[in-house]
Amino acid sequence: MKAMVLEQIGQPLHLRQRPDPIPQTGQLQVAVSACGVCRTDLHVVDGDLLDPRLPIIPGHEIVGRVTALGAGVEGFEIGERIGIPWLGYSCGCCRYCASGDENLCDTPGFTGYQINGGYAEMTVADARFCFPLAGPQGDAESAPWLCAGLIGYRSLMMAGPDCERLGIYGFGAAAHIVAQVARHQKREVYAFTSPGDAAAQAFAREMGACWAGDSDQPPPCELDAAIIFAPVGSLVPAALRAVRKGGIVVCGGIHMSEIPAFPYDILWGERVLRSVANLTRQDAREFLALAPQIPLYTRVEEFPLQQANEALQALRSGNLTGAAVLRP
Ligand SMILES: [Zn+2]
Ligand SMILES: [Zn+2]
């Protein structure tokens, strides 16, 4: 099979010919049809995250079809369309796994980070962390659901059930999905983009935002909660200033630049600042059931597998509207 491989941090991926991966006990072998390009992949390639297992095939928004079952696999069929997300393994016995917080597992394995991912024609994955993908949405359109959608959904849940006015900082792949879910739940969406990014602001309005503006400006009204997807630490005090007393600010990214010092009074009033880490399989079941009902629309820009470096660069430079997806 062909694969795009990260061999050294900070270097471009290399196109390599690899033997087709053989499914071990409990694994599915999958022909990859589409794999989303997530900002986390950029953080892996750029060395912002510290535990990659090199060489690694990145990619954790995988849609494909089952081509073989490892020993002991039940509940999947050859030819079935499935999705493979970021959480590729959790131990099942640490205190976090035991209490349903497997996203916080002490010894997790993440797809495209420690476990070879979807920037390839084939992959294998632990069947317990794979999900059937029903519905009429295409493979490329479904791929961003597997991380941008799932993490976005978890972030939205963390914004609280009482959130009627939701701010979203950074309007890319995750935000355009979350905005639709939030609108489906009858919440108002206020979108913040890089100052002057008129295209992203127009996209946000198209996705249902009632207001879109520059991230260095206050919103037109107090917000109940805000989710920060842009990896920019200075947005934390900006978001705290934008939410009401008791409001919640959720940091939805896995990495962020340093957060500048801020006065205590913008946290005062029982405002809450929290991060969201990874996903649980329960998040995936809930979100993947909800997505076709909305129905969720995903804006994607497709790249051939061999152009993974170009896709990463487009994401890095902010030249995407929606989500980049590789097509092996
Ligand atoms: Zn665990
Ligand atoms: Zn991701």
XYZ file of C-alpha atoms and ligand atoms in Angstrom:
330
model
C 0.000 0.000 0.000
C 0.945 3.634 -0.363
C 1.265 5.731 2.788
C 2.366 9.239 3.712
C 4.781 8.783 6.609
C 6.166 11.171 9.216
C 9.724 10.009 9.794
C 11.158 13.070 11.516
C 9.485 15.879 13.456
C 9.401 19.114 11.524
C 10.026 17.420 8.169
C 7.509 16.886 5.345
C 5.751 13.524 5.139
C 7.260 11.015 2.708
C 5.316 8.850 0.277
C 6.278 5.252 1.071
C 5.318 1.821 -0.219
C 4.444 -0.404 2.750
C 3.149 -3.965 3.048
C -0.616 -4.090 3.618
C -1.172 -4.165 7.403
C -2.390 -7.543 8.731
C -5.242 -7.405 11.265
C -4.220 -8.867 14.631
C -6.612 -10.295 17.196
C -9.439 -7.837 17.769
C -8.526 -5.634 14.818
C -10.252 -4.650 11.582
C -8.360 -4.228 8.344
C -9.777 -1.242 6.479
C -9.421 0.160 2.970
C -9.257 3.906 3.566
C -11.620 5.913 1.406
C -11.147 9.323 3.025
C -9.104 10.757 5.863
C -9.606 14.226 7.262
C -6.674 16.523 7.977
C -6.967 17.822 11.524
C -5.055 20.600 13.253
C -3.777 17.940 15.648
C -1.910 16.381 12.702
C -0.131 19.711 12.305
C 0.784 19.689 15.991
C 2.185 16.151 15.579
C 4.198 17.058 12.476
C 5.455 20.317 13.979
C 6.506 18.678 17.253
C 4.042 20.532 19.516
C 2.935 17.148 20.947
C 5.591 15.161 22.687
C 4.810 11.448 22.321
C 4.584 10.474 18.649
C 5.750 6.969 17.810
C 8.008 7.551 14.793
C 7.820 6.664 12.009
C 4.064 7.243 12.103
C 1.313 7.415 9.486
C -0.800 10.411 10.638
C -4.549 10.774 10.274
C -7.375 10.133 12.730
C -10.525 11.064 10.817
C -10.771 7.862 8.834
C -13.645 6.580 6.732
C -13.196 3.244 5.012
C -14.571 -0.185 4.363
C -13.763 -3.342 6.276
C -11.610 -5.688 4.181
C -10.687 -8.318 6.803
C -11.511 -9.235 10.387
C -8.873 -10.235 12.939
C -9.528 -13.170 15.251
C -12.291 -12.606 17.780
C -13.891 -9.602 16.073
C -17.672 -9.541 16.306
C -20.265 -7.054 15.146
C -18.610 -5.998 11.873
C -18.912 -7.344 8.347
C -16.633 -7.343 5.329
C -17.524 -4.362 3.146
C -19.145 -2.392 5.966
C -18.461 1.345 6.051
C -16.858 2.417 9.313
C -15.211 5.400 10.954
C -11.997 5.379 12.982
C -11.455 8.277 15.443
C -8.583 9.765 17.426
C -9.066 7.536 20.483
C -7.609 4.260 19.218
C -7.137 2.492 22.522
C -7.817 2.906 26.225
C -6.734 0.502 28.954
C -10.175 -0.147 30.438
C -8.875 -0.471 33.994
C -7.297 2.788 35.209
C -9.375 5.044 37.485
C -10.495 7.154 34.493
C -11.551 4.245 32.307
C -13.326 2.690 35.298
C -15.409 5.837 35.823
C -16.388 6.331 32.172
C -13.743 8.969 31.467
C -11.741 6.876 29.019
C -10.786 10.091 27.191
C -8.483 10.731 30.165
C -6.995 7.186 30.253
C -3.527 6.973 31.819
C -2.175 4.763 29.016
C -4.153 5.658 25.901
C -3.272 5.050 22.266
C -4.169 7.692 19.719
C -4.700 7.103 16.027
C -2.148 8.793 13.808
C 0.016 9.611 16.845
C 0.988 6.320 18.483
C -1.074 4.051 16.213
C -0.691 4.263 12.435
C -3.552 6.271 10.969
C -5.352 7.047 7.767
C -2.899 8.894 5.515
C -2.639 5.587 3.655
C -4.534 3.253 1.370
C -5.047 0.703 4.168
C -4.996 0.639 7.944
C -5.813 -1.641 10.857
C -7.667 -0.559 13.992
C -8.927 -2.001 17.278
C -12.522 -2.924 16.444
C -13.703 -1.782 19.885
C -12.844 1.800 18.873
C -14.406 1.708 15.385
C -17.932 2.837 14.539
C -20.387 1.853 11.820
C -21.149 4.847 9.593
C -24.654 4.755 8.202
C -26.396 7.553 6.377
C -26.298 9.057 2.920
C -23.386 11.452 3.515
C -20.346 10.767 1.360
C -17.085 9.361 2.658
C -15.184 12.652 2.347
C -18.036 14.606 3.935
C -18.201 12.160 6.860
C -14.461 12.065 7.583
C -14.290 15.339 9.577
C -17.010 14.004 11.868
C -14.474 11.588 13.362
C -12.518 14.293 15.168
C -13.636 17.824 14.347
C -17.226 16.665 14.847
C -16.638 14.517 17.908
C -14.374 16.919 19.789
C -16.638 19.768 18.749
C -19.647 17.871 20.095
C -17.893 17.148 23.392
C -16.888 20.824 23.630
C -20.475 21.871 23.038
C -21.685 19.534 25.797
C -19.113 21.113 28.145
C -20.558 24.539 27.341
C -23.531 23.417 29.424
C -27.216 22.722 28.844
C -28.189 26.303 29.753
C -26.089 27.879 27.030
C -28.370 29.849 24.728
C -25.771 32.262 23.379
C -22.633 30.417 22.306
C -19.413 32.060 21.162
C -17.038 30.154 18.874
C -13.459 31.371 18.435
C -11.822 30.154 15.220
C -14.187 29.134 12.430
C -12.679 26.071 10.751
C -13.569 22.400 10.512
C -14.769 21.846 14.089
C -16.566 25.179 14.357
C -18.635 24.780 11.206
C -19.903 21.434 12.482
C -20.540 22.651 16.031
C -22.415 25.685 14.728
C -24.878 23.402 12.962
C -25.357 21.200 16.024
C -25.834 24.284 18.198
C -28.402 25.717 15.786
C -30.189 22.356 15.730
C -30.389 22.667 19.531
C -31.890 26.174 19.166
C -28.819 28.018 20.462
C -27.551 31.306 18.999
C -24.036 31.205 17.575
C -21.592 34.137 17.695
C -18.502 33.466 15.571
C -15.112 35.112 16.109
C -12.406 34.906 13.458
C -8.971 36.398 12.892
C -9.429 40.156 12.558
C -10.529 41.030 9.037
C -11.107 37.451 7.829
C -14.240 38.326 5.860
C -14.379 34.935 4.117
C -14.461 33.015 7.418
C -17.079 35.412 8.787
C -19.265 34.933 5.720
C -18.844 31.160 6.064
C -19.889 31.382 9.733
C -23.084 33.259 8.826
C -23.785 30.693 6.114
C -23.462 27.964 8.773
C -26.075 29.664 10.946
C -24.151 32.185 13.057
C -26.371 35.157 13.933
C -23.256 37.330 14.323
C -19.698 37.024 13.043
C -16.861 39.403 13.766
C -13.230 39.945 14.682
C -11.797 38.119 17.694
C -10.339 41.342 19.088
C -13.824 42.886 19.277
C -16.487 42.216 21.932
C -19.687 40.430 20.860
C -22.902 42.482 20.590
C -24.255 40.895 23.783
C -23.095 38.847 26.763
C -22.522 35.176 25.963
C -23.446 32.188 28.124
C -20.428 30.171 26.995
C -17.634 30.173 24.457
C -15.594 27.473 22.775
C -12.064 28.284 21.603
C -10.884 26.173 18.654
C -8.104 28.472 17.427
C -4.795 27.486 19.102
C -4.239 31.040 20.314
C -3.753 31.622 24.047
C -4.687 35.315 23.938
C -8.245 34.275 23.067
C -8.713 32.898 26.595
C -8.913 36.305 28.326
C -10.919 37.606 25.336
C -13.473 34.815 25.762
C -13.617 35.263 29.550
C -14.470 38.926 28.958
C -17.211 37.910 26.524
C -19.097 35.513 28.843
C -21.551 36.430 31.588
C -21.232 35.641 35.291
C -21.301 31.868 35.690
C -20.378 31.495 32.011
C -18.110 28.761 30.709
C -15.076 29.015 28.435
C -14.067 25.720 26.814
C -10.668 25.240 25.176
C -11.317 22.632 22.499
C -7.827 22.221 21.060
C -5.091 19.819 22.095
C -2.446 22.531 21.992
C -2.494 26.289 22.443
C 0.087 29.064 22.529
C 0.821 30.488 25.967
C -2.097 32.164 27.712
C -1.196 35.732 28.724
C -1.654 36.845 32.328
C -5.099 38.304 32.968
C -6.794 40.145 35.854
C -8.739 37.972 38.271
C -11.896 40.004 37.818
C -12.575 38.503 34.371
C -12.664 35.035 35.983
C -14.508 36.289 39.065
C -18.275 35.826 39.151
C -17.996 32.033 38.977
C -16.895 31.979 35.380
C -15.416 28.602 34.477
C -12.383 27.931 32.307
C -11.802 24.352 31.176
C -10.235 22.221 28.479
C -11.720 19.314 26.571
C -9.492 16.315 26.007
C -10.048 13.671 23.342
C -13.349 11.788 23.194
C -15.124 8.833 24.686
C -16.827 6.128 22.680
C -20.101 7.318 24.185
C -19.491 10.758 22.620
C -18.964 9.008 19.288
C -22.150 6.951 19.534
C -24.219 10.023 20.433
C -22.720 12.322 17.820
C -22.709 9.818 14.949
C -26.384 9.092 15.648
C -27.209 12.810 15.736
C -25.241 13.939 12.665
C -27.452 12.356 9.959
C -30.614 13.590 11.714
C -29.651 17.277 11.590
C -28.580 16.564 8.782
C -25.059 17.799 9.136
C -23.452 19.470 6.157
C -19.662 19.360 5.954
C -17.659 21.676 3.701
C -14.615 19.774 2.500
C -11.704 20.395 0.194
C -10.324 17.143 -1.219
C -6.653 16.406 -1.823
C -5.080 13.250 -3.279
C -3.161 11.224 -0.661
C 0.162 12.231 -2.208
C -0.663 15.885 -1.507
C -0.869 15.463 2.269
C 1.906 18.017 2.767
C 0.011 20.549 0.650
C -3.162 19.886 2.653
C -1.292 20.410 5.930
C 0.194 23.625 4.585
C -3.233 24.891 3.531
C -4.470 24.297 7.085
C -1.372 25.909 8.608
C -1.760 29.041 6.533
C -5.512 29.327 7.091
C -6.300 28.894 3.390
C -9.202 26.502 3.896
C -12.909 27.050 4.216
C -14.119 23.999 6.089
C -12.059 20.803 6.295
C -9.267 19.282 4.211
C -9.759 15.613 3.359
C -7.281 13.207 1.750
C -8.528 10.698 -0.805
C -6.240 7.668 -1.190
Zn -7.392 3.716 31.133
Zn -8.262 15.763 15.342
